[in-house]
XYZ file of C-alpha atoms in Angstrom:
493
model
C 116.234 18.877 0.199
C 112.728 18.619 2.342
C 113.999 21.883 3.875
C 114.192 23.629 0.506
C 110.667 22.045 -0.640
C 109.550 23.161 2.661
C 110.461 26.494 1.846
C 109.356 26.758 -1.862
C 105.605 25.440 -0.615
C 105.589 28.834 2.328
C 107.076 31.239 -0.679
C 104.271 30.137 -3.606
C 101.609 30.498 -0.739
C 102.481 33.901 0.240
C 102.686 34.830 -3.647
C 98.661 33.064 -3.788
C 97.686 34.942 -0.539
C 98.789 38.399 -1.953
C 97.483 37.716 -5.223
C 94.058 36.422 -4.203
C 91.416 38.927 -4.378
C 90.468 37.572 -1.055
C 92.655 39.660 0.965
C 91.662 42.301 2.291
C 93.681 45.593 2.734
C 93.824 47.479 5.725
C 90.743 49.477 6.012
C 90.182 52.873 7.481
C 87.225 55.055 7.448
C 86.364 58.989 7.719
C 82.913 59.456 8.960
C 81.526 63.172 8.167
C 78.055 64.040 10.174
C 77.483 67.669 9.518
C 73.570 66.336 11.180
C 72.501 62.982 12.435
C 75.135 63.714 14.756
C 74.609 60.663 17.366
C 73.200 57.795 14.765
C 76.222 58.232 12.641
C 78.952 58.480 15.559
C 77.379 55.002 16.647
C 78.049 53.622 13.438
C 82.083 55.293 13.976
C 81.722 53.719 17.135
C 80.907 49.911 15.769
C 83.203 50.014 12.372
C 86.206 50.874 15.546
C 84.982 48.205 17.672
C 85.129 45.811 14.275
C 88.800 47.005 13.734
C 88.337 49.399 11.224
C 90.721 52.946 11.988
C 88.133 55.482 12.262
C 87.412 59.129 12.304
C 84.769 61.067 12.581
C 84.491 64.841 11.811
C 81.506 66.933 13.292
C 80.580 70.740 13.828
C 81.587 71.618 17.065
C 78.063 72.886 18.273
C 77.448 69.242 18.009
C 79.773 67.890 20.236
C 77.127 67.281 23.251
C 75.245 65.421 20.782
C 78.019 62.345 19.784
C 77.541 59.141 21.729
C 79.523 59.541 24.718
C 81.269 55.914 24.832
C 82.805 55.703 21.716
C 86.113 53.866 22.116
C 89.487 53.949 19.900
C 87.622 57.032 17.297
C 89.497 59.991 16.877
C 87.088 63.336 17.052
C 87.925 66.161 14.995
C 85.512 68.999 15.328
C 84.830 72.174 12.721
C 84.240 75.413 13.743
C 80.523 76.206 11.887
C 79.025 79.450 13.433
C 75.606 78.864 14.424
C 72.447 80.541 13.409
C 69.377 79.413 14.519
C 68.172 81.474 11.555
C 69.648 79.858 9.045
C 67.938 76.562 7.172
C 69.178 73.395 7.236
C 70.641 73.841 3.309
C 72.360 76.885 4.767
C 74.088 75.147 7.726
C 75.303 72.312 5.430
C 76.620 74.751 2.970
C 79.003 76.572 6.425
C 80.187 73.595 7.151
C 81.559 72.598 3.921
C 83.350 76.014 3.453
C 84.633 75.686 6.723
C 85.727 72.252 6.228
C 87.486 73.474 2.641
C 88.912 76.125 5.191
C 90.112 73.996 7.886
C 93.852 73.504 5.970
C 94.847 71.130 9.829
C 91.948 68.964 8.992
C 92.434 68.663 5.671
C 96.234 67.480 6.414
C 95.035 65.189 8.830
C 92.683 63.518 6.264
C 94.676 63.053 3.767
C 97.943 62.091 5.954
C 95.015 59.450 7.305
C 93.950 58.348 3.518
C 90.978 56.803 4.324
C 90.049 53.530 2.705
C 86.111 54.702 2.584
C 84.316 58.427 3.204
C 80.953 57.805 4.655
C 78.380 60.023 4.965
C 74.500 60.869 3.676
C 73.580 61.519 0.894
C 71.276 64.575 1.744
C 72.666 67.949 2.421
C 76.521 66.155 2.148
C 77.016 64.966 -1.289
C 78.177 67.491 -2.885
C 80.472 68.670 -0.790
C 82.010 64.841 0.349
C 81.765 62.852 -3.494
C 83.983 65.568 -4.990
C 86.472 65.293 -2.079
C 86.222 61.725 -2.154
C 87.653 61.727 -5.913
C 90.433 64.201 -4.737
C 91.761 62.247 -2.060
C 91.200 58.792 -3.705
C 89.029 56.967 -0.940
C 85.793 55.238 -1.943
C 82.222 56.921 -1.391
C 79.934 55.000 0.966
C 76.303 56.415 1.493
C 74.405 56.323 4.787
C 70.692 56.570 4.979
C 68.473 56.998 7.704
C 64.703 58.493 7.436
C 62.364 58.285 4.652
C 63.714 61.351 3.360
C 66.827 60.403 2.564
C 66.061 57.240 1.414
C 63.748 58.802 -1.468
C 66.446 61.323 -2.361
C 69.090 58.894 -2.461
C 67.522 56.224 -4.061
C 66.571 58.911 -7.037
C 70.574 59.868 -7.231
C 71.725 56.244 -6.579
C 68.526 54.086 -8.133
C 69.506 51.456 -6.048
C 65.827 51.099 -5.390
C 62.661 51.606 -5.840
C 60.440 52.877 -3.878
C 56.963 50.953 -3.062
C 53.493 52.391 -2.851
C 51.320 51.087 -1.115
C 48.477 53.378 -0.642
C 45.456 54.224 -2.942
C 45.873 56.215 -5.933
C 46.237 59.438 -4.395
C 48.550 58.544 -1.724
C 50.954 57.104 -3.987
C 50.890 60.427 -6.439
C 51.507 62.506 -3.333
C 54.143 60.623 -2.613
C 56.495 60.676 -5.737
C 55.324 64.242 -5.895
C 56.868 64.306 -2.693
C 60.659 62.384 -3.522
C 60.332 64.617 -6.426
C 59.503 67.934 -4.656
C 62.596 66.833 -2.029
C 65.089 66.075 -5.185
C 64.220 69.143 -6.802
C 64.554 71.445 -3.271
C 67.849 69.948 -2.535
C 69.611 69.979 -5.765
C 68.227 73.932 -6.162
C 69.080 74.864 -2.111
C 72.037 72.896 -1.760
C 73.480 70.924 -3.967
C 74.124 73.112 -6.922
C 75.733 75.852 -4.449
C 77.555 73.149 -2.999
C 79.131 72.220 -6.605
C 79.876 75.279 -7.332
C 81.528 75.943 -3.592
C 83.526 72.721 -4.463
C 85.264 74.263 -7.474
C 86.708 76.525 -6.207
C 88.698 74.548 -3.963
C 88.866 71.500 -5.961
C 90.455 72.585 -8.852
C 92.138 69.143 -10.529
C 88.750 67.794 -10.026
C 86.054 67.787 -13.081
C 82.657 68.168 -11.488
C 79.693 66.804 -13.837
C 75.707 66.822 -12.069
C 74.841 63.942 -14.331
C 77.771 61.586 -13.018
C 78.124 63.351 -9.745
C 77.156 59.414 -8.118
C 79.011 57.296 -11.152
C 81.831 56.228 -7.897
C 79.145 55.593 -5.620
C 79.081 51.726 -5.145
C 77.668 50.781 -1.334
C 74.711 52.508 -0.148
C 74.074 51.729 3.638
C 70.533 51.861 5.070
C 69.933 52.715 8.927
C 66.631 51.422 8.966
C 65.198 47.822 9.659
C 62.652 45.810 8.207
C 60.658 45.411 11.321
C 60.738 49.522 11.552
C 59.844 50.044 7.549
C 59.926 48.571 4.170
C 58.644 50.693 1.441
C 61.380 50.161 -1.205
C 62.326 47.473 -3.607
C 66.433 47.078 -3.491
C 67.738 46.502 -6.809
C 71.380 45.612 -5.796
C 73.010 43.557 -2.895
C 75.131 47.059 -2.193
C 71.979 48.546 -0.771
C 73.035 46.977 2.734
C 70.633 47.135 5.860
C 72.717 47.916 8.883
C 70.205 49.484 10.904
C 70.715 47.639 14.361
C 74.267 47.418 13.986
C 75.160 48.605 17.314
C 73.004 46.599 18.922
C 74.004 44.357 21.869
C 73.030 42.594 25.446
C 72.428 45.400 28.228
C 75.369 45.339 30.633
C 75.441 46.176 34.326
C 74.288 49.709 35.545
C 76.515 51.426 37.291
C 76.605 50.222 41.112
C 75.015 53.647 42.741
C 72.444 53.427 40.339
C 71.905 49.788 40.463
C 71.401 50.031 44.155
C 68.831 52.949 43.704
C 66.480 51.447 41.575
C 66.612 48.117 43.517
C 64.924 49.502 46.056
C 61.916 50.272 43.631
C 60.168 46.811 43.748
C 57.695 47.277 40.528
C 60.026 48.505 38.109
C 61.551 50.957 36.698
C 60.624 53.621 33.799
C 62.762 55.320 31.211
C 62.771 58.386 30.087
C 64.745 59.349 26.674
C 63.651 63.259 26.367
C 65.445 66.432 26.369
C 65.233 69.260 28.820
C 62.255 71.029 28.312
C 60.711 68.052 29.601
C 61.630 68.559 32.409
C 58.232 69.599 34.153
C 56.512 66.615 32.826
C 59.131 64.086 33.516
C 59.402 65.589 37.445
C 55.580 65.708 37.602
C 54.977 61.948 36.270
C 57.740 60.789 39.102
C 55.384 61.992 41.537
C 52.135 60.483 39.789
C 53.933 57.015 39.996
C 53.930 54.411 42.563
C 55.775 55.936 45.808
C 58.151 54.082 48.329
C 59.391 50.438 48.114
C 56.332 49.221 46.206
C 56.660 51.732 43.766
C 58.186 52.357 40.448
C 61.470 54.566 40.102
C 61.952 56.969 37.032
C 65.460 57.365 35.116
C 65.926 59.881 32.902
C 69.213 60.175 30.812
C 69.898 63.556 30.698
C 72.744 66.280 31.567
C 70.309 67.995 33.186
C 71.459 69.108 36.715
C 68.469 69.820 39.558
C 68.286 69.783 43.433
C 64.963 69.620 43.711
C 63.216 66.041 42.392
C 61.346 63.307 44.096
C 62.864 60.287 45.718
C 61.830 57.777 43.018
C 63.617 60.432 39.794
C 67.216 59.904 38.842
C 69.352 61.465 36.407
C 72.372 60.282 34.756
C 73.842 61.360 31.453
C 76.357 58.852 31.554
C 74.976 55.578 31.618
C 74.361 54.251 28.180
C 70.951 54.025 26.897
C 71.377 50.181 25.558
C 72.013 49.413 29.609
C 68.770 51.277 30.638
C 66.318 50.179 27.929
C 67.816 46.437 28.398
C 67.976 46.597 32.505
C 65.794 43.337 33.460
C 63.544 45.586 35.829
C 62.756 48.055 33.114
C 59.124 48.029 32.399
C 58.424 50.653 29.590
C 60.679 53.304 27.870
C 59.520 56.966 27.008
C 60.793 58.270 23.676
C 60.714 60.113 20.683
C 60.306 57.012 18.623
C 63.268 57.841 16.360
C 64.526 55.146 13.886
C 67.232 54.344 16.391
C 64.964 54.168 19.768
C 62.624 52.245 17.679
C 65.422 49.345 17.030
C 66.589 49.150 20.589
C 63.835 49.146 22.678
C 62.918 46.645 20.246
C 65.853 44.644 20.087
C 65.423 44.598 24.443
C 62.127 43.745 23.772
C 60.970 46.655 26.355
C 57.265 48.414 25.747
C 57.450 52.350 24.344
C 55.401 55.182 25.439
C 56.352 56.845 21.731
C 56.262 61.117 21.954
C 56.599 61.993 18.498
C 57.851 65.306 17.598
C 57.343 65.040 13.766
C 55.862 63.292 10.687
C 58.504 60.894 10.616
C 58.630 59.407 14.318
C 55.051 59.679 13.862
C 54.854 56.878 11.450
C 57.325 54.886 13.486
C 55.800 55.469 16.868
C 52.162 54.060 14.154
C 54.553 51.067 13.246
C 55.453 50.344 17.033
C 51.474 50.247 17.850
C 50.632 48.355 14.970
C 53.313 45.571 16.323
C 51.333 45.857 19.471
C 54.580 46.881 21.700
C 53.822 50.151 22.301
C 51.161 53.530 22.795
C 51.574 56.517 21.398
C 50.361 60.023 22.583
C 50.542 64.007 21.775
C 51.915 66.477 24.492
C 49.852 69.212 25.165
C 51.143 72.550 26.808
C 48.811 71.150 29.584
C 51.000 69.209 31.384
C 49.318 67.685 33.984
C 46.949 66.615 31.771
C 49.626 64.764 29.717
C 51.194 63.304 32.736
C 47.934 62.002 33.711
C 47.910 60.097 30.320
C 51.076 58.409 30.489
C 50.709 57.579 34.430
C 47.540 55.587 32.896
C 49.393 54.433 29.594
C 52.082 53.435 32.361
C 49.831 51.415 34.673
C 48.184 49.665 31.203
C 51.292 48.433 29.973
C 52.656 46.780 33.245
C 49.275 45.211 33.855
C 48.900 44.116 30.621
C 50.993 40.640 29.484
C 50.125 41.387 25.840
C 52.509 44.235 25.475
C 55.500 42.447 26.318
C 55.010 39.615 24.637
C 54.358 41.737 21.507
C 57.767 43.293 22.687
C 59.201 39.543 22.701
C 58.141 38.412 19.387
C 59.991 41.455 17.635
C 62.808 41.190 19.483
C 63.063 37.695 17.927
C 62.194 39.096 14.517
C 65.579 41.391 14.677
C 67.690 38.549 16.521
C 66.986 35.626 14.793
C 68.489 36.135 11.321
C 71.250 34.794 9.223
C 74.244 37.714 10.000
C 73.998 40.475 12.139
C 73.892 44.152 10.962
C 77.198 44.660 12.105
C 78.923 41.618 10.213
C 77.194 42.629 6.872
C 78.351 46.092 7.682
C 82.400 44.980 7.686
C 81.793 42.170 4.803
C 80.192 44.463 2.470
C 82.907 47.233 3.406
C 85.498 44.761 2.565
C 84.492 43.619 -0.713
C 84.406 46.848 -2.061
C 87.856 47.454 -0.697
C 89.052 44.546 -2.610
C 87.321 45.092 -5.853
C 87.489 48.862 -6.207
C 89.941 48.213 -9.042
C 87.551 45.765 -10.801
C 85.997 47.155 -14.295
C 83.254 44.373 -13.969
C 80.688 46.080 -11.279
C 78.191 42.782 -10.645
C 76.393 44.020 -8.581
C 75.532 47.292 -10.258
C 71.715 48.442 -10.347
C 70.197 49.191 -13.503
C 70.543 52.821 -14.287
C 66.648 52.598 -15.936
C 64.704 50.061 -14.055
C 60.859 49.880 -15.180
C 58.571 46.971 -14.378
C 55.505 45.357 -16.232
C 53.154 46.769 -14.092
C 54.144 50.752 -15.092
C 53.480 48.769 -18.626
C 50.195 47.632 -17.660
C 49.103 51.110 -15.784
C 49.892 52.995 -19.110
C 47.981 50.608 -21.312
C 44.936 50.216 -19.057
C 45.709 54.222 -18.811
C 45.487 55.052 -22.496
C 42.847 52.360 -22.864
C 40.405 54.421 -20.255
C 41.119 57.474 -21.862
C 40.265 56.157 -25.381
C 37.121 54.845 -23.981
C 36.105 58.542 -21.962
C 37.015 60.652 -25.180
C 34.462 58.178 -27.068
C 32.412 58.912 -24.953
C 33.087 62.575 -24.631
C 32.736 62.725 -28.476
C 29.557 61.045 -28.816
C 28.103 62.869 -26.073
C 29.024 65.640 -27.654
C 27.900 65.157 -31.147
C 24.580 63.854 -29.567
C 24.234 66.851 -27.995
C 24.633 69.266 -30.818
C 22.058 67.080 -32.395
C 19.584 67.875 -30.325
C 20.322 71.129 -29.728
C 20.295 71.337 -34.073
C 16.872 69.679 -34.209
C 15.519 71.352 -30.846
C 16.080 74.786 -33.258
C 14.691 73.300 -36.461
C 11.629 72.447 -34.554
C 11.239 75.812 -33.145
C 11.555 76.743 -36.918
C 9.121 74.543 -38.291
C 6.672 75.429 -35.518
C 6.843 79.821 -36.361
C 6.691 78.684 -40.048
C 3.440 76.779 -39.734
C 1.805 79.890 -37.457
């Protein structure tokens, strides 16, 4: 009798546990990066390493560019001819004809039914929600730079964004996220619809609703780096350190070498055509034992550099930026740079190429953990700079306590990135099926203060065109009695 008890109490439990909207399903995930090549194959990289089955599709051209540890994420490439010609609405445009082409891709896809497609929303969407809806996998959208975040918080409104300048800064702005909208959806995105029928035939493709599936939108920024937007849901999710982690041990040849180098060690995260600076700062540093050696993470391949440079394309960058002896790190200032030399709490020398790493490498100074500085095509005057930048920032306590107090910022919070990455991922696996959407934005959000500008608006203007009027009708008086005076005065001679 117990025994039969026994075994009614196991069989109603498993009937609760596969009832309860608790459980989560299996979950798989395609990652498409036709750009942001290397930010978005780290995020492939961390939803494997939580257990999720991941792949992640990428032109080929862009296979150098992938993060080159990624462990248990299946690669498949497409063959997109490259132009250099070509704008960047063009080359997202190839690749989604190619990828409509690619029938061995396609059958892998949908033989792998992903539980989620992720991918940005710029340059992507209409291409990837379409096939989402044909294959039946949930849309997830991945934003990086303030670009993307104004275009896809127009399509999503799962924000707003914040202002914070005078009056004319903030009209240039939303003349900006409109000017981007209005660019993209011309350039791209209508093509892109129209490239999609053809292919997608059981699918009904509407502009208007083109984001109605679209239920998790996933930010790759921080905080710390930016925060000029107002989220209106919990799906707008900030995962931007979500690969972070504790440096581990350089690789033992390399570990040896920079031993030797008793004051440190400086790291350089530029591409090849820095090469002449990078080999000319080496020898501006400290020589011999009580100098400072110079890493540079590259797959660039020379005989000829000083004692105190070494390359290595293999070690990974967390390791390098994180070593205990590293003293400052020379970047780009990119969002993801940004958030791990931060995270290690290591000084930047920030190199910006653009407007965007501009304002982060102004956000870095700001937090008082880093210089920034523009390369000139005189490069020993540059090196000059940062071998002085360089010498500033190791004799200086400031900056790495600066460094510190960030670090702590990012660390010391409720979840990490990568845990509100997987939870958020799993509730809307659960309740895909669920007609109530909580945590839906509102479609129209306004807020008193628009209220307040229009009033105090229209109140000014009533005010000036009183004003105007009276001025005006003051005016034609006296222009009416300056003649009538003139009158009365050729009358009387």
């Amino acid at each position: 009798m117990l025994t039969l008890i026994g075994l009614y109490a196991c069989f109603y439990s498993f009937r609760f546990a596969s009832s309860s909207t608790l459980t989560a399903p299996p979950l798989s995930a395609l990652v498409v990066a036709f750009e942001s090549i290397y930010d978005l194959s780290l995020l492939a990289n961390t939803l494997s390493d939580q257990g999720i089955d991941t792949t992640l599709i990428i032109p080929t051209h862009t296979a150098n560019d992938i993060y080159n540890k990624l462990i248990d994420v299946e690669v498949l490439q497409l063959d997109v001819n490259i132009d250099k010609s070509m704008s960047a609405d063009e080359h997202a445009l190839e690749a989604c004809n190619i990828f409509f082409k690619d029938e061995e891709i396609l059958k892998k896809v949908q033989k792998f039914q992903p539980t989620f497609i992720i991918f940005p929303a710029l340059r992507h969407d209409g291409c990837l929600l379409p096939f989402a809806k044909h294959i039946e996998s949930i849309p997830v959208i991945w934003i990086k730079n303030p670009d993307e975040e104004l275009y896809a918080f127009e399509c999503t409104r799962v924000a707003l964004p914040v202002h914070s300048g005078g009056f004319w800064s903030r009209l240039s702005t939303s003349f900006t996220g409109k000017t981007i909208f209005s660019t993209v959806k011309n350039d791209y995105l209508t093509p892109a619809l129209r490239l999609t029928t053809k292919y997608l035939l059981d699918i009904n493709i509407d502009l208007e609703h083109l984001y109605s599936d679209v239920r998790l939108v996933l930010w790759g920024g921080d905080t710390v780096l930016r925060s000029d937007f107002a989220s209106l849901t919990e799906l707008l999710v900030e995962v931007g350190c979500h690969h972070c982690r504790g440096a581990y041990p350089l690789p033992e040849n390399l570990q040896k070498s920079l031993v030797e180098y008793r004051t440190g060690t400086i790291v350089a995260l530029l591409e090849e055509n820095y090469e002449i600076l990078i080999q000319e700062l080496a020898k501006k540093l400290p020589q011999g034992r009580e100098g400072q050696a110079l890493v540079w993470k590259s797959k660039r391949n020379t005989n000829v550099a000083p004692e105190n440079l070494f390359i290595d394309e293999d070690v990974d960058r967390q390791d390098i930026i994180g070593y205990s002896r590293t003293r400052v790190v020379l970047s780009h200032c990119t969002d993801t740079e940004f958030l791990e030399a931060a995270f290690h709490r290591t000084p930047l020398i920030c190199l910006p190429r653009d407007a965007h790493e501009s304002r982060n490498a102004a956000r870095a100074v700001e937090l008082g953990f880093a210089r920034s500085i523009k390369t000139t095509n005189d490069h020993f005057a540059s090196v000059m700079e940062i071998a002085q930048i360089i010498n500033e920032i190791y004799e200086t306590v400031a900056y790495r306590e600066n460094a510190r107090k960030v670090s702590v910022a990012i660390r010391d919070r409720l979840n990490p990135p990568s845990d509100r990455l997987v939870y958020w991922l799993g509730y809307i696996a659960r309740t895909k099926d669920d007609t109530d959407k909580f945590h839906k934005p509102k479609s129209q959000a306004r807020t008193l203060t628009e209220d307040i500008q229009f009033f105090v608006g229209l109140l000014v203007g009533i005010i000036i065109g009183i004003v105007c009027t009276g001025s005006a009708v003051v005016a034609r008086y006296l222009v009416t009695a300056n003649k009538v005076q003139i009158a009365k005065g050729r009358y009387m001679q």
